[in-house]
Amino acid sequence: MTVTTPQGFRAAGVAAGLKSSGASDVALVVNDGPDAGVAGVFTTNRVKAAPVLWTEQVVRGGIVRAVVLNSGGANACTGPAGFQDTHATAERTAAELNSVNPYQIGAGEVAVCSTGLIGVRLPMPALLAGVGAAARELSGEGGPAAAEAIMTTDTRPKTTVVSGAGWSVGGMAKGAGMLAPGMATMLSVLTTDAVAGPETLDAALRAATRVTFDRVDSDGCMSTNDTVLLLASGASGVAPSAAELASAVTAACHDLAQQLIADAEGATKQVAIEVVGSADEDEAVEVGRAVARNNLVKTALFGNDPNWGRILAAVGTTSAAFEPDAVDVAVNGIWVCRAGAAAEDRSKVDLSGRDVTIRIDLHAGVAQATVWTNDLSHGYVHENSAYST
Amino acid sequence: MTVTTPQGFRAAGVAAGLKSSGASDVALVVNDGPDAGVAGVFTTNRVKAAPVLWTEQVVRGGIVRAVVLNSGGANACTGPAGFQDTHATAERTAAELNSVNPYQIGAGEVAVCSTGLIGVRLPMPALLAGVGAAARELSGEGGPAAAEAIMTTDTRPKTTVVSGAGWSVGGMAKGAGMLAPGMATMLSVLTTDAVAGPETLDAALRAATRVTFDRVDSDGCMSTNDTVLLLASGASGVAPSAAELASAVTAACHDLAQQLIADAEGATKQVAIEVVGSADEDEAVEVGRAVARNNLVKTALFGNDPNWGRILAAVGTTSAAFEPDAVDVAVNGIWVCRAGAAAEDRSKVDLSGRDVTIRIDLHAGVAQATVWTNDLSHGYVHENSAYST
């Protein structure tokens, strides 16, 4: 049910001592081919961690045979020395794999992902030893261990699988805070044994992230390390259509994105903000994001308060097409606001559960989009005031 | 020390029963002239409360002889009926003043401001009775009572006075949440007995709010009701230069803005984000605001954690000119980040006090700007999950 479900992949997760807790912290995913196709999507933050700068180059090369990931340190804001650390990690990974595998792999075919505290150098001896240990642990059943090793404040590993006709897509992800556009603060590795060329992979991944990870906005904070990789082994021998592949990758990303929102730091609510009646999809996303990022809306939801006035105030900060006296808002199915003013009794809204749906009808067109977010809770404040990331 | 300090103004504040607490909730400020000049700045939220729509029209008319303000209800998202309520409030104010004053005043010369819960109609009989009571209480010493009557979650009234040579500027403000650009969620009335034409007043107020209220960003949430009015009586007979007037109004707005940040809901820190070395002032404001709105930076400050990595991650979301490996960051004078990487030991940073200064040097030019904000605390979450605004 994870990155090792599709044929052609092995994985491992080990404890290398990067986390003081002793939990596992180094993961390795290897694509044994026959293909070594890759697509990647990265944070749009201009302050990019060293592994992001490295992996962007690697993906541009078009071949990725291994991904090495560590938690316990983001290797962000670490200067040229931090970039050297990433390079050394890729070199060591290639060397370890070459020592046991018949084929040759170059460091330029190794993607690197890191997550954890920003601004601190990684303990390289421990990390490099962990890479060796992970290489020795690699197996076709190693997916769950890899998913565990990339966790930071996550309370549970996130994995998925989507099956096609004779082929499949597997995936894992981590991320519980710094979840915002340009992707949730997250690392995700998706694998497929489908046969697919680079353009097809790239198109499938971009189509998928655009409507899933890019619409997760837990806390409005964009990370320096976000990376989503899609690796293709071709081991199934089946070449699905571009649409079939995109559909499966989107389903996998959707599942992982929902798991991120479900496990967001300290959250007590999972909130879907459905914006309908928009002039275009981008404006619907803008409105959804403005509501998702509004701390007064988020604290109201934590307090089980269907405060539609705060929702309207957030909508009013956008440049989307709408008339203030034409907007309708429903919270969990109760239209508490019609035509920009009070409508159904807000006491009818049941906010006792974990799932909340806010539906905003702009009455300005026929486009729509959904943005997913969380409430703003005491738990969020506690976790992020006490934990250095 | 408030709106009644400059000559030519009377004010009052009374309890009309709009607040269930029984605290005062209706304020009246009257300009007895000889002039009745006015300038106004309003929320840029596209969802504007009825009193904002009304008062924008009144200010466009160029004459304001009275401002009536209520707490206990924002009269926002109340539809055409809410606008009628505002109109009726202005009519009643004019009628009350005409019944005791020799000169005639029209409803179109009465500005109206409201603050409180969004989406609920005002209890008009109580409000109109309160207008009558306030008119009877008007006095040259009524400024403090007026400042108290406009409080919502404020824990103390906010007033100021700035003295010129034979003239002065007085002011009051309210606002403790929904404090964000396009102005803090706030109402403010400034008075002056200087002699000044409409263009001079307007230029002075815009110059002042641009660098004060517009740079307060407590919680990233923009209100539907923000209004800042500057009334000029000309009663001193002194006509300061445009620069002198702008300087005094700026000082008054700065003082009130700092009082807003000092009293922000649940905050334990007052944070000045000084962005220097910027290519231009707008970009410095953009960077300051991105840091001010970042929940991970704000929670770190609540936890006394000088987490410069989160600051850099926030800077990286902007479009300002800078190179990630050239940025320096100091927290309370300690340069914890130089050239985009760790520098001085973060344990040297003393965050035990209430005042925090974050200095960000972009090394991209010579422009600068300061944005003021607060931390994100348990108190903020508590107050905003329990209190409907």
PDB file of C-alpha atoms in Angstrom, chain A residues 28-31 36 58 63-68 93-94 97 103 105 107 109-112 229 231:
ATOM      1  CA  LEU A  28      15.706   5.292   0.760  1.00  0.00           C
ATOM      2  CA  VAL A  29      13.578   4.519  -2.285  1.00  0.00           C
ATOM      3  CA  VAL A  30      15.246   2.780  -5.235  1.00  0.00           C
ATOM      4  CA  ASN A  31      13.879   2.358  -8.738  1.00  0.00           C
ATOM      5  CA  ALA A  36      14.167   5.515 -14.520  1.00  0.00           C
ATOM      6  CA  VAL A  58      18.758  16.064 -10.804  1.00  0.00           C
ATOM      7  CA  ILE A  63      16.827  10.161 -14.676  1.00  0.00           C
ATOM      8  CA  VAL A  64      16.342   9.308 -11.003  1.00  0.00           C
ATOM      9  CA  ARG A  65      17.303   5.849  -9.772  1.00  0.00           C
ATOM     10  CA  ALA A  66      17.128   6.582  -6.047  1.00  0.00           C
ATOM     11  CA  VAL A  67      15.664   9.051  -3.581  1.00  0.00           C
ATOM     12  CA  VAL A  68      17.287   9.465  -0.181  1.00  0.00           C
ATOM     13  CA  THR A  93      23.918   6.814  -1.799  1.00  0.00           C
ATOM     14  CA  ALA A  94      25.238   6.081  -5.280  1.00  0.00           C
ATOM     15  CA  LEU A  97      24.004   1.101  -4.318  1.00  0.00           C
ATOM     16  CA  TYR A 103      24.333  -1.542 -12.701  1.00  0.00           C
ATOM     17  CA  ILE A 105      24.381   4.740 -10.749  1.00  0.00           C
ATOM     18  CA  ALA A 107      25.210  10.788  -7.850  1.00  0.00           C
ATOM     19  CA  GLU A 109      20.696  10.292 -10.536  1.00  0.00           C
ATOM     20  CA  VAL A 110      20.027  10.486  -6.787  1.00  0.00           C
ATOM     21  CA  ALA A 111      17.354  12.873  -5.520  1.00  0.00           C
ATOM     22  CA  VAL A 112      17.727  14.162  -1.952  1.00  0.00           C
ATOM     23  CA  LEU A 229       8.640  13.326  -6.943  1.00  0.00           C
ATOM     24  CA  LEU A 231       9.282   7.884 -10.287  1.00  0.00           C
TER      25      LEU A 231
END
